[in-house]
XYZ file of C-alpha atoms in Angstrom:
652
model
C -19.404 19.479 22.978
C -17.840 16.698 20.988
C -14.492 18.536 21.153
C -14.430 19.248 24.218
C -15.055 15.705 25.182
C -12.666 14.508 22.705
C -9.431 17.398 23.689
C -10.734 17.731 27.855
C -7.163 18.918 28.492
C -7.551 21.561 26.578
C -11.397 22.803 27.525
C -10.270 22.712 31.018
C -6.771 24.584 30.527
C -8.970 27.286 28.271
C -11.235 27.438 31.509
C -8.048 27.661 33.790
C -6.487 30.197 32.056
C -10.182 32.688 31.440
C -10.171 32.124 35.341
C -6.941 33.011 36.043
C -7.483 36.586 34.161
C -10.784 37.369 35.785
C -8.135 36.830 39.577
C -5.972 39.119 38.312
C -8.130 41.651 36.443
C -10.231 41.911 39.996
C -6.891 42.102 42.134
C -6.641 38.431 42.782
C -2.925 38.044 42.159
C -2.437 35.805 44.854
C -5.004 33.341 44.365
C -4.621 33.326 40.779
C -0.488 32.583 41.042
C -1.671 29.559 43.065
C -5.126 28.670 41.122
C -2.561 28.366 37.692
C 0.511 26.998 39.548
C -1.788 23.762 41.207
C -3.262 23.121 37.754
C -0.022 23.464 36.196
C 1.473 20.895 38.792
C -1.092 18.946 38.573
C -0.857 18.446 34.615
C 3.045 17.739 35.399
C 2.019 14.996 37.661
C -0.350 13.640 34.543
C 2.156 13.667 32.427
C 4.958 12.220 34.171
C 2.648 9.154 34.695
C 2.346 8.110 31.289
C 6.276 9.027 30.550
C 7.061 6.830 33.505
C 5.464 4.118 32.044
C 7.081 4.478 28.492
C 10.773 4.111 30.315
C 9.273 0.989 31.908
C 8.673 -0.278 28.768
C 11.788 0.805 26.906
C 10.926 3.927 25.526
C 12.307 7.503 26.504
C 10.301 10.064 25.743
C 11.626 13.790 25.430
C 8.304 14.673 26.981
C 10.836 15.161 30.025
C 11.486 18.595 28.629
C 7.762 19.806 29.059
C 7.345 18.692 32.811
C 10.357 19.972 33.411
C 9.646 23.447 31.672
C 6.100 22.929 33.360
C 7.768 23.032 37.014
C 10.891 25.030 36.737
C 8.277 27.871 35.351
C 5.787 27.359 38.586
C 8.674 27.702 40.998
C 10.362 30.911 39.524
C 6.988 32.379 39.717
C 5.840 32.686 35.975
C 2.760 30.844 35.942
C 1.144 32.521 33.673
C 3.936 30.777 31.031
C 3.343 27.584 33.136
C -0.181 27.798 31.564
C 0.528 28.879 28.146
C 3.118 25.585 28.108
C 0.320 23.170 29.255
C -1.985 25.259 26.726
C 0.904 24.117 23.676
C 1.215 20.876 24.809
C -3.089 20.203 25.170
C -3.005 22.184 21.702
C -0.547 19.700 20.442
C -2.432 16.768 19.978
C -5.409 18.367 19.100
C -3.397 19.988 16.388
C -1.699 16.684 15.654
C -5.079 15.196 15.024
C -5.768 18.450 12.915
C -2.813 17.330 10.748
C -2.320 13.280 10.748
C -6.720 13.868 9.390
C -5.042 15.765 7.011
C -2.434 13.080 5.811
C -4.390 10.312 6.251
C -7.612 12.058 3.354
C -7.026 9.583 0.566
C -6.986 6.405 3.284
C -9.573 7.664 5.256
C -11.702 8.236 1.776
C -11.204 4.478 0.574
C -12.527 3.538 4.194
C -15.397 5.653 4.111
C -17.024 4.877 0.848
C -17.200 0.771 2.097
C -20.891 -0.207 0.421
C -23.076 -1.296 3.076
C -26.421 -2.588 0.629
C -27.306 -3.644 -2.680
C -29.962 -4.014 -4.735
C -30.319 -7.743 -5.510
C -32.993 -9.062 -8.008
C -35.669 -11.040 -5.842
C -35.876 -13.721 -8.763
C -32.040 -14.218 -8.870
C -31.389 -14.389 -5.279
C -29.644 -17.302 -4.622
C -30.991 -19.074 -7.633
C -28.259 -19.525 -9.153
C -30.008 -18.173 -12.423
C -27.861 -17.364 -15.554
C -29.117 -14.015 -16.470
C -27.433 -12.318 -19.893
C -28.095 -8.944 -21.640
C -31.135 -6.389 -20.618
C -34.296 -7.300 -19.943
C -37.273 -5.134 -21.135
C -37.422 -3.482 -18.225
C -34.081 -2.647 -17.714
C -33.506 0.841 -16.471
C -29.938 1.193 -18.333
C -32.152 1.154 -22.096
C -34.711 4.329 -20.300
C -37.429 1.907 -18.719
C -39.102 2.007 -15.440
C -36.760 1.240 -13.057
C -37.521 -2.779 -11.541
C -37.372 -1.414 -8.128
C -40.110 0.252 -8.579
C -42.071 -2.840 -8.474
C -41.006 -4.360 -5.920
C -38.355 -6.346 -8.125
C -35.585 -5.788 -6.639
C -34.598 -5.958 -2.559
C -32.333 -4.148 -0.693
C -30.008 -6.304 0.929
C -26.886 -6.040 3.337
C -24.008 -6.244 0.767
C -22.341 -8.743 3.001
C -25.400 -11.386 2.245
C -24.834 -11.125 -1.372
C -23.683 -14.358 -3.032
C -22.302 -15.217 -6.615
C -24.420 -15.138 -9.682
C -26.712 -13.080 -7.573
C -27.843 -9.658 -10.136
C -27.664 -6.897 -8.887
C -29.410 -3.269 -10.112
C -26.515 -0.762 -9.380
C -28.052 2.968 -9.343
C -26.721 6.254 -11.308
C -24.101 7.637 -8.380
C -23.762 4.473 -6.562
C -20.671 2.881 -5.497
C -20.475 -0.609 -7.413
C -20.632 -2.997 -3.780
C -18.933 -6.357 -5.582
C -16.860 -7.232 -8.176
C -19.552 -8.773 -11.219
C -19.654 -8.736 -14.479
C -21.237 -6.072 -16.391
C -25.025 -7.972 -17.693
C -26.687 -4.065 -18.987
C -25.740 -3.263 -22.535
C -22.813 -0.170 -21.885
C -21.999 1.240 -18.378
C -19.620 4.231 -17.609
C -18.081 4.195 -14.321
C -15.447 5.994 -12.573
C -12.483 4.011 -10.937
C -10.346 7.040 -10.182
C -10.532 5.791 -6.694
C -8.819 2.037 -6.943
C -6.751 2.989 -10.386
C -6.305 6.877 -10.557
C -7.475 6.903 -13.907
C -9.158 10.713 -13.999
C -11.287 9.610 -17.065
C -14.402 7.365 -16.778
C -14.335 4.808 -18.536
C -16.415 2.381 -20.317
C -17.522 -0.968 -19.819
C -19.874 -2.936 -22.239
C -21.975 -5.959 -21.589
C -19.431 -9.044 -20.513
C -16.853 -7.006 -19.454
C -15.657 -6.751 -15.430
C -16.588 -3.550 -13.056
C -15.012 -3.357 -10.404
C -16.399 -2.673 -6.106
C -15.752 0.156 -5.197
C -15.715 2.216 -8.581
C -19.062 5.069 -9.109
C -22.117 4.265 -11.683
C -22.133 6.816 -14.013
C -26.066 8.693 -14.797
C -27.533 5.262 -15.975
C -28.594 2.533 -13.571
C -26.971 -1.194 -14.827
C -27.935 -4.009 -13.426
C -24.847 -6.864 -12.769
C -23.741 -10.355 -12.050
C -22.079 -10.553 -8.701
C -18.682 -12.589 -9.295
C -17.467 -12.691 -5.861
C -18.549 -12.370 -2.556
C -17.737 -9.175 -0.040
C -14.591 -10.304 1.738
C -13.068 -11.373 -1.825
C -14.444 -8.335 -3.659
C -11.089 -5.970 -4.888
C -12.758 -3.254 -2.703
C -12.955 -5.217 0.239
C -9.084 -6.569 -0.049
C -8.193 -3.117 -0.364
C -9.883 -1.393 2.260
C -8.422 -3.915 4.733
C -4.929 -3.123 3.471
C -5.378 0.772 4.113
C -7.060 0.181 7.471
C -3.933 -1.951 8.353
C -2.381 0.534 7.034
C -3.892 3.204 8.996
C -2.982 1.853 12.453
C 0.601 1.434 11.740
C 2.884 3.520 13.486
C 6.011 2.092 13.900
C 9.060 4.108 12.579
C 7.681 7.156 14.096
C 8.158 6.397 17.836
C 12.237 5.398 16.367
C 12.405 8.402 14.192
C 11.579 10.932 17.560
C 13.615 8.339 20.171
C 16.864 8.775 18.077
C 16.917 12.528 18.824
C 15.185 12.615 22.281
C 18.621 11.666 24.567
C 21.374 14.692 22.472
C 18.395 17.333 22.568
C 16.934 16.928 25.915
C 21.009 16.783 27.046
C 21.721 19.458 25.380
C 18.671 21.499 26.776
C 19.229 20.784 30.210
C 23.070 21.787 29.831
C 22.580 24.968 27.816
C 20.203 26.121 30.445
C 22.260 25.164 33.145
C 24.983 27.132 31.729
C 22.524 29.904 31.836
C 21.788 29.591 34.939
C 25.525 29.548 36.340
C 26.056 32.892 34.055
C 22.948 34.949 34.847
C 22.906 33.878 38.589
C 19.326 33.180 37.637
C 17.090 30.613 37.389
C 14.217 32.145 35.719
C 17.004 32.126 32.303
C 16.945 28.483 33.034
C 13.651 28.447 33.217
C 13.521 30.536 30.317
C 15.455 28.008 27.956
C 13.549 24.359 28.723
C 10.319 26.275 27.754
C 11.512 27.052 24.193
C 12.474 23.624 24.530
C 9.407 21.770 24.458
C 8.792 18.464 22.567
C 6.341 19.218 20.273
C 8.293 19.663 16.786
C 10.165 16.632 17.146
C 7.017 14.183 18.332
C 4.407 15.366 15.163
C 6.862 15.907 12.584
C 7.592 12.546 11.324
C 3.936 10.472 12.246
C 1.967 13.360 10.102
C 4.991 12.982 7.484
C 4.849 9.212 6.929
C 1.062 9.564 6.671
C 1.167 12.023 4.168
C 3.269 9.650 2.452
C 1.286 6.030 2.937
C -1.510 8.373 1.239
C 0.154 10.124 -1.491
C 0.675 5.880 -1.964
C -2.653 5.269 -1.879
C -3.342 7.574 -4.446
C -0.996 6.592 -6.819
C -2.351 2.879 -5.823
C -0.117 1.685 -4.458
C -1.164 0.437 -0.689
C 1.750 0.602 1.602
C 0.529 -1.469 4.812
C 2.458 -0.560 7.398
C 4.379 3.100 8.311
C 8.009 1.332 8.650
C 7.815 -0.342 5.315
C 8.085 3.439 3.656
C 11.607 3.878 5.997
C 12.775 0.181 4.089
C 11.278 1.627 0.677
C 13.736 4.669 1.145
C 16.732 3.042 1.426
C 16.384 -0.043 -1.204
C 19.524 -0.656 -2.526
C 18.342 -3.898 -4.360
C 15.235 -4.935 -6.717
C 14.361 -8.920 -7.353
C 11.366 -9.771 -9.890
C 9.379 -12.415 -10.770
C 9.704 -12.879 -14.725
C 5.464 -14.014 -15.467
C 3.433 -11.751 -14.962
C 5.624 -8.953 -13.339
C 8.211 -8.167 -15.921
C 5.724 -9.415 -19.027
C 2.164 -9.221 -19.228
C 1.352 -12.619 -18.105
C -0.711 -13.467 -20.924
C 0.737 -15.418 -23.321
C -0.556 -15.848 -26.744
C 0.034 -19.918 -28.205
C 2.478 -18.730 -31.739
C 2.537 -22.354 -32.779
C 2.509 -26.238 -32.090
C 5.590 -28.209 -32.497
C 4.409 -32.608 -33.055
C 6.954 -35.805 -32.557
C 6.143 -38.625 -32.685
C 2.833 -38.053 -35.517
C 0.971 -36.687 -32.764
C -2.181 -34.586 -33.798
C -1.857 -30.685 -33.110
C -5.227 -30.072 -32.188
C -5.099 -33.920 -29.977
C -1.614 -32.939 -28.083
C -3.026 -29.511 -27.431
C -6.735 -30.911 -26.346
C -4.613 -33.363 -23.966
C -2.149 -30.073 -22.644
C -5.344 -28.206 -22.144
C -6.889 -31.184 -20.165
C -4.197 -31.872 -17.493
C -3.542 -28.496 -17.694
C -7.322 -28.222 -15.937
C -5.127 -29.048 -12.479
C -2.009 -25.971 -12.654
C -2.434 -23.011 -11.084
C 0.791 -21.673 -13.127
C -0.286 -18.774 -15.233
C 1.141 -20.382 -18.800
C -1.995 -22.972 -17.852
C -4.871 -20.963 -18.032
C -3.413 -19.515 -21.663
C -3.096 -23.182 -22.373
C -6.695 -24.009 -21.813
C -7.538 -20.797 -23.510
C -6.186 -21.980 -26.796
C -7.308 -25.364 -26.610
C -11.008 -23.903 -25.707
C -10.686 -21.228 -28.700
C -10.675 -24.133 -31.250
C -13.824 -25.774 -29.158
C -11.249 -28.470 -27.660
C -13.356 -30.682 -25.243
C -11.273 -31.347 -21.874
C -11.381 -35.034 -20.399
C -11.425 -35.442 -16.507
C -8.359 -36.862 -14.903
C -8.664 -39.955 -12.793
C -5.355 -38.575 -11.152
C -3.634 -35.070 -11.428
C -0.597 -33.796 -9.185
C 1.304 -30.026 -9.602
C 4.798 -30.371 -9.429
C 4.643 -26.189 -8.372
C 7.546 -24.645 -11.186
C 8.127 -26.910 -12.857
C 4.843 -28.851 -14.798
C 1.729 -31.080 -14.048
C 1.286 -35.016 -14.272
C -2.311 -35.963 -14.763
C -3.808 -39.694 -15.734
C -6.698 -40.042 -18.387
C -8.233 -43.675 -18.789
C -4.710 -45.099 -17.794
C -3.135 -42.942 -20.330
C -0.155 -40.262 -18.466
C 0.182 -36.722 -19.680
C 2.937 -34.717 -18.402
C 3.300 -31.239 -19.329
C 5.732 -28.573 -18.165
C 9.618 -27.639 -18.298
C 11.950 -30.021 -20.530
C 13.755 -31.483 -17.960
C 10.633 -32.512 -15.461
C 8.363 -33.983 -19.293
C 11.880 -35.767 -19.662
C 11.527 -37.518 -16.364
C 8.551 -39.294 -17.952
C 9.019 -39.482 -21.424
C 12.234 -39.411 -22.863
C 13.740 -37.532 -26.162
C 12.316 -34.397 -25.529
C 13.915 -32.012 -27.646
C 14.333 -28.175 -26.821
C 12.436 -25.797 -29.193
C 14.265 -23.285 -30.783
C 12.415 -19.957 -29.618
C 12.793 -16.218 -31.347
C 12.899 -13.923 -28.746
C 10.001 -13.321 -25.872
C 9.211 -16.935 -26.933
C 8.558 -19.724 -24.130
C 8.011 -23.178 -25.067
C 5.551 -26.177 -22.865
C 6.919 -29.799 -23.493
C 4.362 -32.459 -23.236
C 4.872 -35.888 -22.752
C 2.160 -38.704 -23.659
C 1.878 -42.377 -22.108
C 5.818 -42.068 -21.137
C 6.622 -40.412 -25.307
C 7.307 -37.314 -26.000
C 4.563 -35.868 -28.730
C 6.080 -32.035 -29.358
C 5.501 -29.073 -27.535
C 3.044 -25.710 -27.864
C 5.454 -21.899 -28.154
C 3.540 -19.381 -26.397
C 5.062 -15.900 -26.568
C 4.882 -13.293 -23.100
C 5.632 -10.019 -24.810
C 7.809 -7.938 -22.213
C 5.736 -5.165 -20.325
C 5.513 -1.958 -22.626
C 6.998 0.636 -18.995
C 9.298 -2.640 -17.816
C 12.568 -0.599 -18.805
C 11.093 2.569 -18.172
C 10.747 0.717 -13.995
C 14.559 -0.813 -14.319
C 15.776 3.066 -15.855
C 13.639 4.840 -12.899
C 15.207 2.715 -10.346
C 18.724 2.728 -11.504
C 18.539 6.779 -10.538
C 17.135 6.297 -7.421
C 19.848 4.588 -6.099
C 18.534 0.846 -6.736
C 21.988 -0.849 -8.310
C 21.939 -4.612 -8.685
C 18.537 -5.798 -10.416
C 17.662 -9.828 -10.503
C 15.603 -12.001 -11.766
C 13.981 -14.744 -10.502
C 12.282 -17.179 -12.207
C 11.119 -20.732 -12.443
C 11.126 -20.772 -16.267
C 14.556 -21.802 -18.654
C 17.656 -20.369 -18.270
C 17.868 -18.811 -22.095
C 14.405 -17.375 -21.873
C 14.925 -15.608 -18.801
C 18.494 -14.635 -19.937
C 16.667 -12.827 -23.485
C 14.026 -10.835 -21.233
C 16.916 -9.807 -18.665
C 19.036 -8.431 -21.438
C 16.047 -7.058 -23.141
C 14.452 -5.216 -19.670
C 18.746 -4.245 -17.966
C 19.049 -6.428 -15.348
C 21.915 -7.059 -13.963
C 21.485 -10.375 -12.730
C 19.394 -13.686 -13.289
C 18.741 -16.635 -11.079
C 16.806 -19.010 -13.653
C 14.689 -22.313 -13.076
C 14.031 -21.329 -9.382
C 11.726 -22.823 -6.971
C 9.939 -21.286 -4.466
C 12.527 -22.245 -1.895
C 15.368 -21.368 -4.392
C 13.831 -17.857 -4.441
C 13.850 -17.515 -0.198
C 17.491 -18.617 -0.339
C 18.294 -15.566 -3.197
C 16.877 -13.304 -2.142
C 18.504 -13.460 1.795
C 22.096 -14.172 -0.049
C 21.613 -10.554 -2.111
C 24.579 -8.433 -0.098
C 23.156 -5.130 -0.627
C 20.081 -4.376 1.514
C 17.664 -3.487 1.620
C 16.491 -5.590 -0.741
C 12.780 -5.139 -2.896
C 10.683 -8.563 -4.300
C 8.223 -7.836 -7.048
C 5.792 -10.274 -8.005
C 2.177 -11.698 -8.616
C 1.496 -14.992 -7.501
C 1.529 -17.948 -5.137
C 4.595 -18.947 -5.548
C 5.670 -15.293 -4.970
C 4.157 -15.432 -1.530
C 7.007 -17.335 0.524
C 9.358 -14.833 -1.440
C 7.162 -11.621 -1.314
C 7.206 -12.594 2.936
C 11.122 -13.037 3.051
C 12.189 -9.642 1.717
C 12.943 -6.793 3.291
C 10.273 -5.191 1.052
C 7.865 -7.221 -0.452
C 5.859 -5.868 -3.341
C 2.859 -7.688 -4.490
C 0.957 -6.912 -7.976
C -1.875 -6.822 -7.175
C -4.425 -6.102 -9.724
C -4.153 -9.711 -11.134
C -2.153 -11.333 -8.420
C -3.515 -13.506 -6.399
C -4.904 -13.236 -2.599
C -1.703 -15.271 -0.795
C 1.009 -12.863 -2.702
C -1.257 -9.712 -1.380
C -0.967 -10.983 1.991
C 2.610 -12.009 2.514
C 3.642 -8.892 0.800
C 4.142 -5.464 2.606
C 3.124 -2.935 -0.465
C 0.599 -4.526 -2.802
C 0.021 -2.570 -6.279
C -3.534 -2.270 -6.999
C -3.328 -1.329 -10.778
C -1.388 -3.237 -13.374
C 1.479 -1.208 -13.677
C 5.195 -2.072 -12.897
C 6.483 1.347 -12.719
C 4.417 1.445 -9.629
C 7.258 -0.375 -8.146
C 9.806 2.441 -8.997
C 7.087 5.354 -8.008
C 6.432 3.290 -4.036
C 10.698 3.731 -3.626
C 10.215 7.529 -4.982
C 7.400 7.442 -1.946
C 9.719 6.537 0.488
C 12.863 8.549 -0.204
C 10.476 11.180 -0.156
C 8.662 10.662 3.213
C 11.717 10.440 5.207
C 13.213 13.050 3.221
C 10.411 15.276 4.670
C 10.238 14.507 8.156
C 14.101 14.194 8.543
C 13.404 17.616 7.209
C 10.865 18.992 9.940
C 12.620 17.554 12.980
C 15.475 19.049 11.990
C 14.044 22.695 11.124
C 12.180 22.036 14.753
C 15.492 21.283 16.540
C 17.552 24.540 14.445
C 14.103 26.921 15.232
C 13.986 24.966 19.296
C 18.179 26.068 19.126
C 17.677 29.242 18.273
C 15.028 30.037 20.487
C 17.255 28.336 23.159
C 20.261 30.397 22.672
C 18.115 33.795 22.393
C 16.211 32.431 25.598
C 20.089 31.958 27.347
C 21.081 35.314 26.817
C 18.212 36.514 28.511
C 16.544 38.052 25.273
C 13.181 35.500 25.533
C 10.987 35.804 28.153
C 9.044 33.016 29.241
C 5.943 33.969 28.818
C 7.104 34.983 24.427
C 9.039 31.421 24.291
C 5.675 29.475 25.318
C 3.947 31.110 22.609
C 7.083 31.706 19.861
C 6.847 27.416 20.459
C 3.900 27.104 18.969
C 4.829 29.034 15.548
C 7.697 26.328 15.634
C 5.642 23.506 15.798
C 3.162 25.208 12.830
C 6.185 25.435 10.569
C 6.908 21.881 11.866
C 4.043 20.903 11.027
C 3.117 22.547 7.318
C 6.264 21.443 6.300
C 6.063 17.923 7.170
C 2.224 17.987 5.107
C 4.211 18.203 2.008
C 5.086 14.542 2.195
C 1.075 14.400 0.747
C 2.668 15.764 -2.674
C 3.767 14.067 -5.231
C 6.868 15.997 -5.473
C 9.423 16.906 -8.551
C 10.454 13.968 -10.677
C 10.930 13.749 -14.241
C 7.285 12.548 -16.122
C 7.884 9.254 -18.662
C 8.168 10.077 -22.068
C 4.662 10.734 -23.755
C 4.592 7.692 -26.325
C 4.794 5.262 -23.010
C 2.627 7.202 -20.188
C 0.618 7.116 -22.752
C 1.093 3.350 -23.578
C 0.798 2.825 -19.609
C -1.869 4.274 -19.032
C -4.170 2.038 -21.940
C -2.212 -1.265 -20.616
C -4.024 0.129 -16.648
C -7.390 0.310 -18.138
C -7.822 -2.411 -20.094
C -6.394 -5.182 -17.519
C -7.082 -3.837 -14.298
C -8.702 -6.426 -11.700
C -9.827 -8.609 -15.713
């Protein structure tokens, strides 16, 4: 019954065909002809109304061929063929839905697994109580579940707040981001990271919403509410992506006018040469437009699903077209080409400043900065048990540094040119490969620098090499860092151009000025949001990147793996290639049948049935976009290093 309600035209046409068959076997050919012709013409009129609406909206459609084929077969007395055409058109919708369902399998699986409820500890709910470690009755320790004695309540996942303690039972989906409280746990993160093997987490480590708990129940403390949890962000992106259909219409429309014109011209020639209008109808029967209408949607949905399976969320189907044509790639440096987790390697002091005092003041000022380096400075100070001061005044100057005032004493931290504006006498520190320096001024006096090291990503060189193989000939670094540091990283990774000491507006202008289009921009921070939005394709490293960057980007990589940027380009190229192949398979087979029909070798009924085989061939080829295709595998060592890095750093 559900199928009948979902596809009423299919059900109605099947019943109409059965009725016509009964009339023919009962010796009522005239009634059968009028019944079939009337039904077919009614369907043609319905299709014409939809076609006219689309024409008024400026969309040329090739369903005019289907309407003409139905009308012409009715006029020449081929009423059975007209009914078959109607059935094939109606069945084409059902076939497209089935193929689209297959193509969207990975996207649908993510949407279907959204956690709805959570098991919250009653004494933890809303109290903000801090819980560490496991309780004596922790089910992870093999004891009786607290849920059995009423210690837990089932609540909507949207009602859970940061700090609440949850119980996650064996085999359940982790509902929100959090920190593991039980001694250990095993989680299946394959739907998020693509890592097929379960990963083990110990107490204090982060666990991801959307991962599946192993065989033992565990306790966790929530660190993000539902709308801010990683899985919810992914689901929102997937939902947006699954509703996008932009390039599919364009690809069909691109071939609509010439294909329609050819079909009419060939049918007219066949009619003139043969002297029979039936020949015109037979040509149009095999020129029905299902291959053009179905091939592109299935291929693009398949490409988006394949990308999601690889940890790449493509927001709009049209982005795949752009990815397939990318010729220039621009990259942020910190957190994109490098790991973005710099560590302190040396403290250089000046003007009698103590090292710990310099680090303490720098950390105090960096509390008020959103830059990725600020967290590293604060972490270094905390590791030495240095206490931060509260500022009476603080202002961050994006990509340059931060200025703060503590008890009337001004502290500036950042680039040498920025610090020199407040504390003259800055002396730039000699740096080794892969190092960078953060300069500090206190009370108008330059007091030293913090030397940090942020290593290049293990997969960075391989990513650039793959992009080159894919036809991306120009690669650019856009960074706010000093030119010397930027040039060193660019030389190591093999970039063709460097733009250093860039403010966010500078990055935007740089991307606009690049000549070889389309331009792909890869970044991860808040400061990258404007340039990601203005690029032809913006790719956000979403595993640890900012929400702003993810919202501005067209593609979000949910793994901490730069090589996925090249993989996204590869998927885009393959998707467009499969879509075009499918369209041309449909066109070539249809043209072959049209020529045979014009020569009188394909009767109307046989043509209508053979056209369905063309549809099947087109769809089966379009479904190839679900597979990754063939491409060279990375060297074993690099692949292992990349997988290890993903497992360690995802969502940390």
